Each structure stands twice: as structure tokens, then as C-alpha cells.
Coordinates of C-alpha atoms and ligand atoms in Angstrom, one line a residue:
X24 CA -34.7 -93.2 -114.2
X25 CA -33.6 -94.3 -117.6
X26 CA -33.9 -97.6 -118.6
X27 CA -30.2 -99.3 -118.6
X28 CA -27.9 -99.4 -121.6
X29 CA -27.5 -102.4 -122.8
X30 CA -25.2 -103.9 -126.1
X31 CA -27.2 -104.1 -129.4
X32 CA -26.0 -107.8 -129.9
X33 CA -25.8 -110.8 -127.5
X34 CA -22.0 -111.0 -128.0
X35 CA -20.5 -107.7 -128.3
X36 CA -19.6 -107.9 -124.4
X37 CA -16.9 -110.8 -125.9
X38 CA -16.0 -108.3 -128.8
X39 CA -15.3 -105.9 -126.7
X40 CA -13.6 -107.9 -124.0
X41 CA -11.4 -108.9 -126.5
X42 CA -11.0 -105.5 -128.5
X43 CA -9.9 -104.3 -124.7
X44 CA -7.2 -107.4 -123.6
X45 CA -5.6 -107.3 -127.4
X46 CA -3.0 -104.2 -127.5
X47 CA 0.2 -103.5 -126.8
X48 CA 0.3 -105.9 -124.4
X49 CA -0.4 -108.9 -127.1
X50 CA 1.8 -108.0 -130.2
X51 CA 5.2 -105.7 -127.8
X52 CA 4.7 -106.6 -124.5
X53 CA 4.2 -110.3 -124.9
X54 CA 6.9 -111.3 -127.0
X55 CA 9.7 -109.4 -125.7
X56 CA 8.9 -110.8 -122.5
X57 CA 9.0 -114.2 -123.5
X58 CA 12.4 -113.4 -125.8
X59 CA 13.8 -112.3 -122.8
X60 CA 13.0 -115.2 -120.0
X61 CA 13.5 -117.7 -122.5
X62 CA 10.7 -119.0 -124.2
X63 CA 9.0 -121.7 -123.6
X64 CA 8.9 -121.8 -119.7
X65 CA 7.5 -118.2 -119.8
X66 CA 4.7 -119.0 -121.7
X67 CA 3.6 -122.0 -119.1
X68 CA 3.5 -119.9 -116.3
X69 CA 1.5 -117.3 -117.8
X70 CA -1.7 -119.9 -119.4
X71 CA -1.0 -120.9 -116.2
X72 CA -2.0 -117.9 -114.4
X73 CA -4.8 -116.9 -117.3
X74 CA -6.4 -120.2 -116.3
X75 CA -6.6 -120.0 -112.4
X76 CA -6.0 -116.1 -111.7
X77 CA -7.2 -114.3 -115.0
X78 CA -10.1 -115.9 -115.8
X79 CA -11.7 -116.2 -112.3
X80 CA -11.0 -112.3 -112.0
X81 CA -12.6 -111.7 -115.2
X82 CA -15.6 -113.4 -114.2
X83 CA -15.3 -111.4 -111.0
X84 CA -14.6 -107.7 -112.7
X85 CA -17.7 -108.4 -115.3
X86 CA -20.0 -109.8 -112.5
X87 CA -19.6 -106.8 -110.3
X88 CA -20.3 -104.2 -114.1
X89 CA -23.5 -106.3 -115.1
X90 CA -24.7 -106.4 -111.4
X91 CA -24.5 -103.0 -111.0
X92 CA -25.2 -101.7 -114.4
X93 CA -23.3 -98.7 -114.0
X94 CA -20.1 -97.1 -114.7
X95 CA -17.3 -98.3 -111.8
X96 CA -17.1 -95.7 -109.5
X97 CA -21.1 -95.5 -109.2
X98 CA -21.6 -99.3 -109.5
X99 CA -19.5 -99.9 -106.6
X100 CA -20.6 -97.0 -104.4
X101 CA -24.4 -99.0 -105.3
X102 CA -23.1 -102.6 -104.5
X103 CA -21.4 -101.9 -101.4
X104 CA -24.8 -100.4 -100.4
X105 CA -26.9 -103.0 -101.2
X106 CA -24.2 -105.6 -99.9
X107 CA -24.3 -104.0 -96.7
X108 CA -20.3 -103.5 -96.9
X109 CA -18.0 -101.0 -95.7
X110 CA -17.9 -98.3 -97.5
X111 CA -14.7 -98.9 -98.1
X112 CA -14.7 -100.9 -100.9
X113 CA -16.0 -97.7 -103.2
X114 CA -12.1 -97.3 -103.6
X115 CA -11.9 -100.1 -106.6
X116 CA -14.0 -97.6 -108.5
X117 CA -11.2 -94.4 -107.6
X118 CA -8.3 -96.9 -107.9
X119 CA -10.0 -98.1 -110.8
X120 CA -10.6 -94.5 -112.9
X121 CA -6.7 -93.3 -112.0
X122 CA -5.3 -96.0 -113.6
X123 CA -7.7 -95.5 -116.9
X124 CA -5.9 -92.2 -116.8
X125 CA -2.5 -92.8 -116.3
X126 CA -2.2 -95.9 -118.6
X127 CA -4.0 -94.3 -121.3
X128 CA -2.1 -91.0 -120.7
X129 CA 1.4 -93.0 -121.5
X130 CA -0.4 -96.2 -124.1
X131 CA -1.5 -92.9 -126.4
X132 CA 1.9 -91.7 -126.9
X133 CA 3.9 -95.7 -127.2
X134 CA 0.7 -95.9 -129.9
X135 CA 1.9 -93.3 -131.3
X136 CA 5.1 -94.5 -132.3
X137 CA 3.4 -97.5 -133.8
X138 CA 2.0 -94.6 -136.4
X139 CA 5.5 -92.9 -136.9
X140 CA 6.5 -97.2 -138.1
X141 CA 3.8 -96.7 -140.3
X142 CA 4.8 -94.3 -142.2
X143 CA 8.9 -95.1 -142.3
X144 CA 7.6 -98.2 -143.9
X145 CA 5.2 -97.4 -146.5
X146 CA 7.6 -94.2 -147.1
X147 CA 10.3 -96.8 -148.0
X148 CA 12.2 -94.6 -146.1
X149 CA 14.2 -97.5 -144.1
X150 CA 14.3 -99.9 -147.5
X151 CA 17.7 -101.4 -147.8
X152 CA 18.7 -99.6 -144.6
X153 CA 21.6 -101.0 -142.6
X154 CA 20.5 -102.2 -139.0
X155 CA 22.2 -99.0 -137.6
X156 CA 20.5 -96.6 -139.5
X157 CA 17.3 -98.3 -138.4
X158 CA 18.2 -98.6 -134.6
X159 CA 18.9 -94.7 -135.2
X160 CA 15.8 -93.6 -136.2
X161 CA 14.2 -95.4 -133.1
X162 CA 16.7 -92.8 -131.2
X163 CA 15.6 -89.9 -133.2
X164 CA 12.3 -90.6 -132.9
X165 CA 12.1 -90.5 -129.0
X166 CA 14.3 -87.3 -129.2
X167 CA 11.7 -85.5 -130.9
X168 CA 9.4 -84.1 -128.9
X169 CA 7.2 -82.7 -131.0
X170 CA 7.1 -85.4 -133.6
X171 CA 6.2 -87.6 -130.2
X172 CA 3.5 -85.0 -129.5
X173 CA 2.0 -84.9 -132.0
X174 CA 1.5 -88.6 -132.8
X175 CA 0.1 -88.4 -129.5
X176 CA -2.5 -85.8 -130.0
X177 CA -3.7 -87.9 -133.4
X178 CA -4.0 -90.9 -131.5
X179 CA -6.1 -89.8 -128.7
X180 CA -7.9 -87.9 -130.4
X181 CA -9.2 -91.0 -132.3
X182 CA -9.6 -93.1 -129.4
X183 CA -12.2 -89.8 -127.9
X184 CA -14.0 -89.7 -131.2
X185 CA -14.8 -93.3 -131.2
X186 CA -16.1 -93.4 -127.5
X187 CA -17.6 -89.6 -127.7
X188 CA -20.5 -91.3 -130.4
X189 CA -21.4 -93.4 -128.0
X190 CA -21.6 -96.8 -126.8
X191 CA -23.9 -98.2 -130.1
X192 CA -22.9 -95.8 -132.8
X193 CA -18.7 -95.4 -131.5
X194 CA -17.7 -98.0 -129.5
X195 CA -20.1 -100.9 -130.9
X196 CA -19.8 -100.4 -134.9
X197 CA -16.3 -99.1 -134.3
X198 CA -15.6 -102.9 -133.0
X199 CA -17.7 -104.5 -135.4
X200 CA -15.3 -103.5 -138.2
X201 CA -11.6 -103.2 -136.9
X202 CA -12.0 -106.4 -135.1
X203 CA -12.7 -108.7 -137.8
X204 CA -9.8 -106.1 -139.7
X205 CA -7.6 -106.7 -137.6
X206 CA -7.7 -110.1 -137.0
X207 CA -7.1 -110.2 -141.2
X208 CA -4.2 -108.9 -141.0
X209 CA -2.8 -110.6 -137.9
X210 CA -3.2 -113.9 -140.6
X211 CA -1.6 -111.8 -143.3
X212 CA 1.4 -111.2 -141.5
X213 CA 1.8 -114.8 -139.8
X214 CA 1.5 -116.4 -143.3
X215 CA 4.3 -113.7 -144.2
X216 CA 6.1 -114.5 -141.3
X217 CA 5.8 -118.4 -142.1
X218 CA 7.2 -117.7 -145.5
X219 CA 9.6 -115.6 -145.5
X220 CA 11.0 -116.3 -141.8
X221 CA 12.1 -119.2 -139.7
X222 CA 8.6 -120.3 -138.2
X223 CA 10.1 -123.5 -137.2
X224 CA 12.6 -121.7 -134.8
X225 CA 9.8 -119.6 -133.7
X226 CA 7.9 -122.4 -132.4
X227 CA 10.7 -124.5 -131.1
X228 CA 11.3 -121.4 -128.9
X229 CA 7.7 -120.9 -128.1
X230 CA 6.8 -124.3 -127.2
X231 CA 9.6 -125.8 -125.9
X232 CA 10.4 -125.5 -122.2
X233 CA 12.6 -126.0 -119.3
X234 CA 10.9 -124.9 -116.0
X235 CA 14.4 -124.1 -114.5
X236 CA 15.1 -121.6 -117.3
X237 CA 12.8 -119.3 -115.8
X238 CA 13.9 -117.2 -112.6
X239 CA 11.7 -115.6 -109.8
X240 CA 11.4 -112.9 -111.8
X241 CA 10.3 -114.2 -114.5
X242 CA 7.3 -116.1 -112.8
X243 CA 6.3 -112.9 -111.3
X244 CA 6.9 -110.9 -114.9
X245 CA 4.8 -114.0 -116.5
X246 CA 2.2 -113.5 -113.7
X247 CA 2.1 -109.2 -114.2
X248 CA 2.0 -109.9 -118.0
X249 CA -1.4 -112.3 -117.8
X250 CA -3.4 -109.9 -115.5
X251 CA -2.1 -106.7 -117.7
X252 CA -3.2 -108.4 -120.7
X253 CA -6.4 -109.2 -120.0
X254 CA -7.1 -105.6 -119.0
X255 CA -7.9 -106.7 -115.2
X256 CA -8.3 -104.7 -111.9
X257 CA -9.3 -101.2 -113.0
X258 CA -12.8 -101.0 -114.1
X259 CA -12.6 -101.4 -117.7
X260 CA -14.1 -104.7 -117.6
X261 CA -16.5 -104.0 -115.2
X262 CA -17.5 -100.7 -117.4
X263 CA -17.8 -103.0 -120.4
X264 CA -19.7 -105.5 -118.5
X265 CA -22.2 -102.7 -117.3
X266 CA -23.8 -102.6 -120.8
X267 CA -23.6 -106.8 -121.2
X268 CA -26.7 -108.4 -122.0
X269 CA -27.9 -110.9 -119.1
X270 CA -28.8 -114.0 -120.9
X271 CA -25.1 -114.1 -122.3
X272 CA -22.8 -116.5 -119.8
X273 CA -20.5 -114.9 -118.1
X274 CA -18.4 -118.3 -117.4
X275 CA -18.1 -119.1 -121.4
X276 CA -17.6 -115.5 -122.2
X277 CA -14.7 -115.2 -119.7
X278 CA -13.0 -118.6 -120.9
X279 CA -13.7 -117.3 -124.0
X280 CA -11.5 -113.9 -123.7
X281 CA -9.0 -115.6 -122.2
X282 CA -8.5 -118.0 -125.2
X283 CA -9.0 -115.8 -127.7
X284 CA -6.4 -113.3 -126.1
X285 CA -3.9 -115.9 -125.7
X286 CA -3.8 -117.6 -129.0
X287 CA -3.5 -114.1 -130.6
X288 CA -0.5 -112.8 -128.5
X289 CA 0.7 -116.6 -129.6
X290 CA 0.2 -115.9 -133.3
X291 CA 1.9 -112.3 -132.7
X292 CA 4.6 -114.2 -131.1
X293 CA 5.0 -117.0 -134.3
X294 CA 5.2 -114.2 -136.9
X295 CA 7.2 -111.9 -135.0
X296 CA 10.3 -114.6 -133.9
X297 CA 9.7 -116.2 -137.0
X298 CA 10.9 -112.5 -138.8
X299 CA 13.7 -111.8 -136.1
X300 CA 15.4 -116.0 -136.6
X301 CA 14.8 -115.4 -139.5
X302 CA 16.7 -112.6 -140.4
X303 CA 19.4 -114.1 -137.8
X304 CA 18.7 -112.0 -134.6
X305 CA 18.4 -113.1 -131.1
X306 CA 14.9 -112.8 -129.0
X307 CA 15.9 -111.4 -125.8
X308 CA 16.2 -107.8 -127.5
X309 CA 13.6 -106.5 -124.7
X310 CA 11.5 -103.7 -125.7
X311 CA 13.2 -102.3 -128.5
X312 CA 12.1 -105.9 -130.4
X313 CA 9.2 -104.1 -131.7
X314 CA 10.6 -101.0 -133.0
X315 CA 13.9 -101.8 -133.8
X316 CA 14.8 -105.6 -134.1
X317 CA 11.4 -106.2 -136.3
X318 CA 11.9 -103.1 -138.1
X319 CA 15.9 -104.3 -139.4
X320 CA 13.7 -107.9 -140.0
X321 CA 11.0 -106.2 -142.4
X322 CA 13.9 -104.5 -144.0
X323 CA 16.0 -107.4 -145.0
X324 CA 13.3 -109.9 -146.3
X325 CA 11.7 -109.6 -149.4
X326 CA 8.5 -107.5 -149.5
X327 CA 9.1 -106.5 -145.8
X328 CA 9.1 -102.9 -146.6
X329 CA 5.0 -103.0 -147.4
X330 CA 4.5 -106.2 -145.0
X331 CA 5.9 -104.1 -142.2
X332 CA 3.6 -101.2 -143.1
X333 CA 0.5 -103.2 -142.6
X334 CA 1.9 -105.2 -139.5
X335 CA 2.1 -101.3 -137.4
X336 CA -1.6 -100.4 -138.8
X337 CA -2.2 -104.0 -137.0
X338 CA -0.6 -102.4 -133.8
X339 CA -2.4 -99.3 -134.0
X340 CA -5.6 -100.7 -134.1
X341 CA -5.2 -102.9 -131.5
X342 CA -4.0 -100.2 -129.2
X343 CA -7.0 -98.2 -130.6
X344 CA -9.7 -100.6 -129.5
X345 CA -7.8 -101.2 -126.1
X346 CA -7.8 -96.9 -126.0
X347 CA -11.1 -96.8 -125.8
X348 CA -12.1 -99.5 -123.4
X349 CA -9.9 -96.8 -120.9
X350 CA -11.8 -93.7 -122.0
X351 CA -15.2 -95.5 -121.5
X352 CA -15.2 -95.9 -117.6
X353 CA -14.5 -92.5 -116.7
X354 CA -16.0 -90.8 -119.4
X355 CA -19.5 -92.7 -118.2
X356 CA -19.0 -91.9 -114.5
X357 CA -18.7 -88.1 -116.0
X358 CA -21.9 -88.7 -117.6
X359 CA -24.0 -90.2 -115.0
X360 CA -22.5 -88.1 -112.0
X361 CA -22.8 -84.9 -113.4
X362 CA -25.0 -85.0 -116.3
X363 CA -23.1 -83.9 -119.0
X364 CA -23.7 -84.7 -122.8
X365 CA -21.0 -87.5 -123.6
X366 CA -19.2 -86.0 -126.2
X367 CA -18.5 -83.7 -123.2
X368 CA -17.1 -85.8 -120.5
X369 CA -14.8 -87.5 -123.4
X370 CA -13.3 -84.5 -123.9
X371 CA -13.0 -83.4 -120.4
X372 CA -11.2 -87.6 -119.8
X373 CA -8.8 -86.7 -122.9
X374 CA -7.8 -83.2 -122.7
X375 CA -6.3 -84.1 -119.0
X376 CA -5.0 -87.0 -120.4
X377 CA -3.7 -85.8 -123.3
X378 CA -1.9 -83.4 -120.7
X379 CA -0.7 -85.9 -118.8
X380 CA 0.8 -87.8 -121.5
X381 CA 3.3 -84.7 -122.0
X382 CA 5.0 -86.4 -118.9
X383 CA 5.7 -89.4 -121.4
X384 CA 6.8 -87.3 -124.0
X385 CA 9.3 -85.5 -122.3
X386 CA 10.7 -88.3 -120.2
X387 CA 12.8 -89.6 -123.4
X388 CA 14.3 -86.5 -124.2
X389 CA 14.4 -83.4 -122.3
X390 CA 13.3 -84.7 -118.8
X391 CA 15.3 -87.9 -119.4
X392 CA 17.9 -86.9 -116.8
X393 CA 17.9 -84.9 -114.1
X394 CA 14.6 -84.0 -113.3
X395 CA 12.8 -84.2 -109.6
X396 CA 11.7 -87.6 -109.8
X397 CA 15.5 -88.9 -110.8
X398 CA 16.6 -86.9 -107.6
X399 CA 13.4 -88.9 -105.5
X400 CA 13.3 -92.2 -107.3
X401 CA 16.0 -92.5 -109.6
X402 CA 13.6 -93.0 -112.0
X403 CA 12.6 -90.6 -115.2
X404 CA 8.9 -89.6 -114.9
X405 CA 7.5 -91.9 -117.7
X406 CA 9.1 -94.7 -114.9
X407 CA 7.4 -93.5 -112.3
X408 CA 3.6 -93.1 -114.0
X409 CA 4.2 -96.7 -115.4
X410 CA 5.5 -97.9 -111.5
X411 CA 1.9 -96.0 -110.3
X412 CA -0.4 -98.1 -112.1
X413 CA 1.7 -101.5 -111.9
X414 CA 0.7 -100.8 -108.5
X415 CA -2.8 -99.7 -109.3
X416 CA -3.7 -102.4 -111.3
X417 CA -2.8 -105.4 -109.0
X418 CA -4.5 -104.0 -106.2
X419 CA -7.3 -103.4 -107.7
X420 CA -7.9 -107.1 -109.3
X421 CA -6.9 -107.9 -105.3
X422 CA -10.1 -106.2 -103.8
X423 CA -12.0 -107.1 -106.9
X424 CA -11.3 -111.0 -106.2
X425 CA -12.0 -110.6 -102.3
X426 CA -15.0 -108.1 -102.7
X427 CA -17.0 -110.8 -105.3
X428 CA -15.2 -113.7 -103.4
X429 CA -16.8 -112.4 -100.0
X430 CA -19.3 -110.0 -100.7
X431 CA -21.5 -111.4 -103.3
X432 CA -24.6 -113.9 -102.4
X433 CA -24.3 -117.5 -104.0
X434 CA -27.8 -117.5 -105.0
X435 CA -26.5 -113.8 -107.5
X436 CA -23.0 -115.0 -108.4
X437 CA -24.7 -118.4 -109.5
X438 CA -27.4 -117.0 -111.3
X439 CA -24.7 -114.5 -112.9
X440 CA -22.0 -117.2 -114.2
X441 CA -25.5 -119.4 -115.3
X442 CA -23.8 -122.4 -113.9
X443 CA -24.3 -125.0 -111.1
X444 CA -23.1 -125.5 -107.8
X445 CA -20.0 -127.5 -108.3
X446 CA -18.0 -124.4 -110.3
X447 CA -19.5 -122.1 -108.3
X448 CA -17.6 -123.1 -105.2
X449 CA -14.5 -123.8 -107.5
X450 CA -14.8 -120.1 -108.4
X451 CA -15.1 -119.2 -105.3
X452 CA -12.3 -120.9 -103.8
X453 CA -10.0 -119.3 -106.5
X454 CA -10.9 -115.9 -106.4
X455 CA -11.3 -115.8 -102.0
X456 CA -8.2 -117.4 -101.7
X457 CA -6.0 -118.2 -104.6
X458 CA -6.4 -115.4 -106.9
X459 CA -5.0 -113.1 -104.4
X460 CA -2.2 -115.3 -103.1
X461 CA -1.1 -114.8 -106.9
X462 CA -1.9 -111.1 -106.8
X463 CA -0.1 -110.4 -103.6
X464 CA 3.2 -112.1 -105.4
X465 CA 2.7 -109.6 -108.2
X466 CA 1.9 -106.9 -106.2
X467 CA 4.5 -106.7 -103.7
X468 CA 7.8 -107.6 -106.6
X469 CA 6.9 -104.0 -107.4
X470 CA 8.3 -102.7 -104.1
X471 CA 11.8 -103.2 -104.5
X472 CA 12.5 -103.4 -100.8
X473 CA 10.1 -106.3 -100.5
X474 CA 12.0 -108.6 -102.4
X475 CA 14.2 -110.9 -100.0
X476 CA 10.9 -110.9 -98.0
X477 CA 8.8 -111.9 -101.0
X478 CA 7.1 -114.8 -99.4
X479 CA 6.7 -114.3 -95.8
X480 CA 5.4 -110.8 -96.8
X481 CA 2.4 -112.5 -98.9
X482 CA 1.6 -114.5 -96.1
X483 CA 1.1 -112.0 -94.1
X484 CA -0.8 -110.0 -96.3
X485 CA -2.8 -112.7 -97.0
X486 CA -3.6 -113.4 -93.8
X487 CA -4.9 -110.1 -92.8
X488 CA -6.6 -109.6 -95.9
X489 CA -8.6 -112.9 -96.0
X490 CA -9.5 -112.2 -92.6
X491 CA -10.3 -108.8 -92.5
X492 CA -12.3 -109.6 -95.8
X493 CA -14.2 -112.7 -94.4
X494 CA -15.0 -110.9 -91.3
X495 CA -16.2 -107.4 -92.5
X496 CA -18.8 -109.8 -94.3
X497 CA -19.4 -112.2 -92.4
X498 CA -21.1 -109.7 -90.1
X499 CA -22.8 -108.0 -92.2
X500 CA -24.4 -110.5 -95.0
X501 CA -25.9 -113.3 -94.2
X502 CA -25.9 -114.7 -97.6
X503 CA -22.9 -116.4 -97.3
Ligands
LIG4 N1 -4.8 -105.4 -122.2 C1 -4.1 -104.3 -122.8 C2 -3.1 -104.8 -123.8 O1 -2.7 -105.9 -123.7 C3 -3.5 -103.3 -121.9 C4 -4.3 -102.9 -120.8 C5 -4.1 -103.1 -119.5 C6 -5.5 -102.3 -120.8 N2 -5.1 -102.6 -118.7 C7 -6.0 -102.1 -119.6 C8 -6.2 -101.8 -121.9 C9 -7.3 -101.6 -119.3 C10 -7.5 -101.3 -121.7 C11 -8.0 -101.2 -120.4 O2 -2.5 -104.0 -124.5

């Protein structure tokens, strides 16, 4: 057997971590969520959940990679074997790898746009241009299909050529340099932001709140967007954590993505309402904020045109270094499965992503009416890939939380998080119990039919789950 991979430096786990959690999610998602529930309120709810849900989770997900040392389908297949589970639980792995694929086949092509912004802005193509032309060539873009391809193609293609060199040469020194990049020219454009824009409005909408402003739907959208950001519940952790050194804490390393995460979707929220009050727009724009409401922004302030440009290369790397953290997990099960050479199994992960992402491409234009899945679900296909892993993903931080929660030995999760006693059970408490209370909520707003029976439903669940958990280990594992 071959000695274990391991990271070349003590934190790279943390770079890593963090080069996963900040994407799309951080600098789109983020604020047009919080433009559209209102602020403030919003933003509580979601620290909220980081603190008690994410970061327990995150211990969780990167406990089960370094305890196992392998990529997620294999680690789990070895840890319900030496746990003396059900087999059962081998299914976070599956879950796990089919949501790699799916979100990367549909993150690719939305990164892709990101480089089409590029290039209108340093083109000076939307210079001057009247909010109307600018909301147009958002529409002209998704009509293109091949323009949409082929942004595609470049983009994941990157992502496989950074994770097809391997973990030290590709993924490690590939971090090393876009992160601290990246995190350059997030300050660039908040200073720009602060300048030219209304950062006082920004933050008056960011950190001001009123609880009752914020709907059921928006504590469940605030609860979705903390788990989603932090890239939990499909094994890209956990494939990160496989190569983690084991001196490094895995307590102060998870509190430590969480915080870092936060305050950058925070910053990405300050610049980017700073640009849209200040140009006079409203927040709730929803998800065109990015593409067209920041766009008709960079065009009306001074300098915006070339400020613009570098804010979308700050998008694409982001999404890049989130890209690869989905490529790695299958791409190592590949490897260690079958054998083959790495480079290999890359391509084998992108080429059927890559295929898959033509569902994306095609759902804004020519499949964006009338296709099966509008007869079935009313939804186009892009919908229904995104609906799949919002369902994916949940579940899988679900059994992640009860599998560690129950499964794992005190003495191993102790040693693990390199802390005492007293946080132990408070980590345990969270992720046994409350972590998939929250989860459940989450999970369950994403079957529509489930909604007037949102609470008694997660009882219920809960119930059964907890139980059936606690008692398919309590039988076997002693450890407890
Ligand atoms: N956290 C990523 C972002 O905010 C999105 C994401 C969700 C992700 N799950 C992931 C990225 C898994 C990589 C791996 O953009």
C-alpha cells in the first residue's frame, strides 16, 4: 500500500477549505439573496446557522476525510467497516460524487458567463451604455448557445488542468497563488466600491435588522445559502480533508473557514450595494444583480468600465478554485478504484460533465420552453438539475451529521477536533440532534407539497432518523 497523501504545508487544508466555500455562492448568490429578503435580518439568520449548523458539519465532513484518508466513496465504504455500521451509510459517498457532478456540470457554464463580463468590460464594449442596452446583452448572451458553450468548454477545461497535475503541483500551488490574488482584488474593488458608491447605504442595509422583515422563506433560503456556501454535504470537504495533515486542529480550522467565508461574502456584499445605491438602483434585483444591475453600476461611475473588468476575473477565480474542489473527489475515487493515471480520471469526471452541462446551456434558449421536463415538472431542465442537488446536498450534510454524531468513538472524534471533553459533547449534541433539526427544515422546503406540513413533517423525520440512527449504533459500537 502507498503511504497516504498528505498536504505539503500544515495549513493548506484551510486554503483549500476556503478556496472551495468562496464562489458563486459568496460574491452572486449571497448578495442577491440578502437584496431580496431585506437585508439585515437575512444575514442574522445565516451567521446564525454558520455558527451552530455549518461549522459543526464541517468539523463532521473533514473528520470523516482525515479519518479515512481516502477519497469519499472509498473512505466511507472503510469507516462503515471499521465502525461496524450498516452498510448503508456508503451512500454519502454516491450521494456525495452525483452532486460533484451535477453542480459542477451547471457552476462551469454560470462561470462562464462571468468570463463573457470580462471581456464586455475591458472591450469597453458596454461604456456609456444605457441600462437597456446592458440588460440586453445579458439576454443575448443566454440566447447564444454556442457563445454559452464555449465559455463552458474554456472553463472546465481549466478547472481539469489544475486538478489533472495533481494534488501538490495543481491543486496546492494553483491555491497558493490565486488565493492571496484574489483576495487583492476583492480589497481593490471594496475600496472602489467605498469611493465611488454609497458604502454607507450598503452597510445600513447590511447591518441593520428587523427580525419580522424576514419570512419563512427567507429563514429557510438563509439556512440553504450557509450550508451551500460552505460547500457542505457532498464529499468535497471530506475529499479535501483526506489529504489534511493531523497535527492541524480541526475545531480552529473549521471556525476558521467559517469566518473567513463569511466576512468575504460580507465584503462582496459592501462593494457590490455600495455600486448598485450608489448608482440609484434597488437590491432586491434577484439574480440578474450580478450580471445586469452591477454591470449598468460599473458603467455609470467613473473608471467602472476597467474596475468592472477586474471585479468578473475576481468571480472567475473564485468559481475556479470552488471548480476544482468538485473535480477532486470523484476524480480520486477514479484513481484509487481503478487505477488509472490522474490526468486520466480528470478527464473521464469532465468530459461527462462537460456533457452534462449542455443541459444548462440549452435550458436558456432552445430547451427553454417546451421540453419533457416542462411537460413533467414545469420546470426547464437547468431547474430541474439545480432542484436534484438542492436535494443532494442537504441530505447528505443530514447523514454526515448523524453518521459522525452516532457512529464515531469519543476517544477518535476527541482526539480528531484536539480538544477536551466539554466541546466535545457540545459538538455532539449539535450535530446528533440540532444540526439535522436545521437540515430537515431545509431539506423538506424543497418539496413543494411539504410546505403547509413544514413542521410536523421535521418532527417526524427527526424522530425516525435520530432513532433509527441511535439504534443501528447503539447495537453495534460500544464506543458510545
Ligand atoms: N461553496 C461554493 C460557493 O459558495 C458552492 C458549492 C457548494 C461548492 N457546494 C460545493 C463548491 C462543493 C465546491 C464544492 O460558490
Amino acid at each position: 500500500m502507498s503511504s497516504p497523501k498528505i498536504w505539503t504545508h500544515k495549513g493548506t487544508f484551510l486554503l483549500a477549505a476556503v478556496g472551495s466555500a468562496v464562489g458563486l455562492g459568496n460574491l452572486w448568490r449571497f448578495p442577491y439573496l440578502t437584496g431580496e429578503n431585506g437585508g439585515g435580518a437575512f444575514i442574522l439568520i445565516y451567521a446564525l446557522t454558520i455558527a451552530v449548523v455549518g461549522i459543526p458539519i464541517l468539523i463532521a465532513e473533514s473528520l470523516l476525510g482525515r479519518a479515512s484518508r481516502k477519497s469519499p466513496i472509498m473512505g466511507m465504504k472503510y469507516l462503515t467497516k471499521s465502525h461496524g455500521t450498516s452498510s448503508n451509510w456508503q451512500i454519502i459517498g454516491w450521494m456525495g460524487a452525483a452532486a460533484a457532478f451535477i453542480i459542477l456540470s451547471f457552476y462551469s457554464v454560470i462561470a462562464g458567463w462571468a468570463i463573457h463580463y470580462t471581456g464586455l468590460m475591458f472591450s469597453g464594449s458596454l461604456s456609456g451604455a444605457s441600462s437597456e442596452t446592458i440588460g440586453a446583452a445579458f439576454g443575448d448572451l443566454l440566447a447564444s448557445p454556442g457563445l454559452l458553450l464555449l465559455y463552458h468548454t474554456l472553463f472546465i477545461l481549466a478547472s481539469g488542468a489544475i486538478v489533472g497535475m495533481g494534488i501538490h503541483k495543481g491543486i496546492e500551488s494553483g491555491l497558493r497563488f490565486m488565493m492571496p490574488a484574489l483576495f487583492f482584488i476583492l480589497l481593490i474593488v471594496l475600496a472602489y466600491g467605498i469611493i465611488a458608491g454609497d458604502a454607507v447605504a450598503a452597510m445600513k442595509f447590511l447591518f441593520t435588522f428587523n427580525l419580522s422583515d424576514l419570512s419563512l422563506e427567507g429563514w429557510l433560503q438563509a439556512m440553504g445559502q450557509s450550508f451551500f456556501t460552505l460547500s457542505l454535504g457532498m464529499g468535497a470537504i471530506m475529499a479535501y480533508g483526506a489529504y489534511m495533515s493531523s497535527e492541524a486542529s480541526l475545531t480552529r480550522t473549521a471556525i476558521s473557514i467559517a469566518v473567513v467565508d463569511t466576512v468575504i461574502a460580507l465584503l462582496a456584499g459592501i462593494a457590490i450595494f455600495a455600486l448598485v445605491f450608489g448608482s440609484g438602483m434597488e437590491a432586491g434585483q434577484g439574480p440578474g444583480l450580478m450580471f445586469v444591475t452591477l454591470p449598468i453600476a460599473f458603467a455609470d461611475l467613473p473608471g467602472g468600465i476597467l474596475l468592472g473588468g477586474i471585479f468578473f476575473i475576481l468571480v472567475i477565480g473564485a468559481a475556479l478554485t470552488s471548480a476544482i474542489s468538485l473535480v477532486e473527489p470523484v476524480a480520486a475515487f477514479l484513481v484509487e478504484k481503478y487505477g488509472l493515471s490522474r490526468p486520466t480520471a480528470v478527464g473521464i469526471m469532465i468530459a461527462g460533465c462537460w456533457l452534462l452541462g449542455l443541459v444548462t446551456v440549452f435550458s436558456f434558449n432552445i430547451w427553454s420552453e417546451g421540453t419533457i421536463t416542462h411537460t413533467l415538472f414545469n420546470r426547464s431542465p437547468f431547474d430541474v438539475l439545480e432542484f436534484v442537488t438542492n436535494i443532494l446536498m442537504p441530505l447528505g450534510g443530514l447523514l454526515i451529521a448523524l453518521f459522525a454524531g452516532w457512529a464515531l468513538s469519543r476517544d477518535e472524534v476527541i482526539r480528531e477536533m484536539a480538544t477536551n471533553d466539554q466541546w466535545f459533547k457540545v459538538w455532539q449534541f449539535l450535530v446528533r440532534f440540532i444540526a439535522p433539526t436545521a437540515v430537515a427544515f431545509v431539506f423538506l422546503r424543497t418539496i413543494p407539497q411539504v410546505e403547509g406540513y413544514l413542521i410536523p413533517a421535521v418532527g417526524s423525520v427527526l424522530i425516525i432518523g435520530a432513532f433509527t440512527a441511535g439504534r443501528t449504533f447503539m447495537v453495534n459500537n460500544k464506543a458510545n
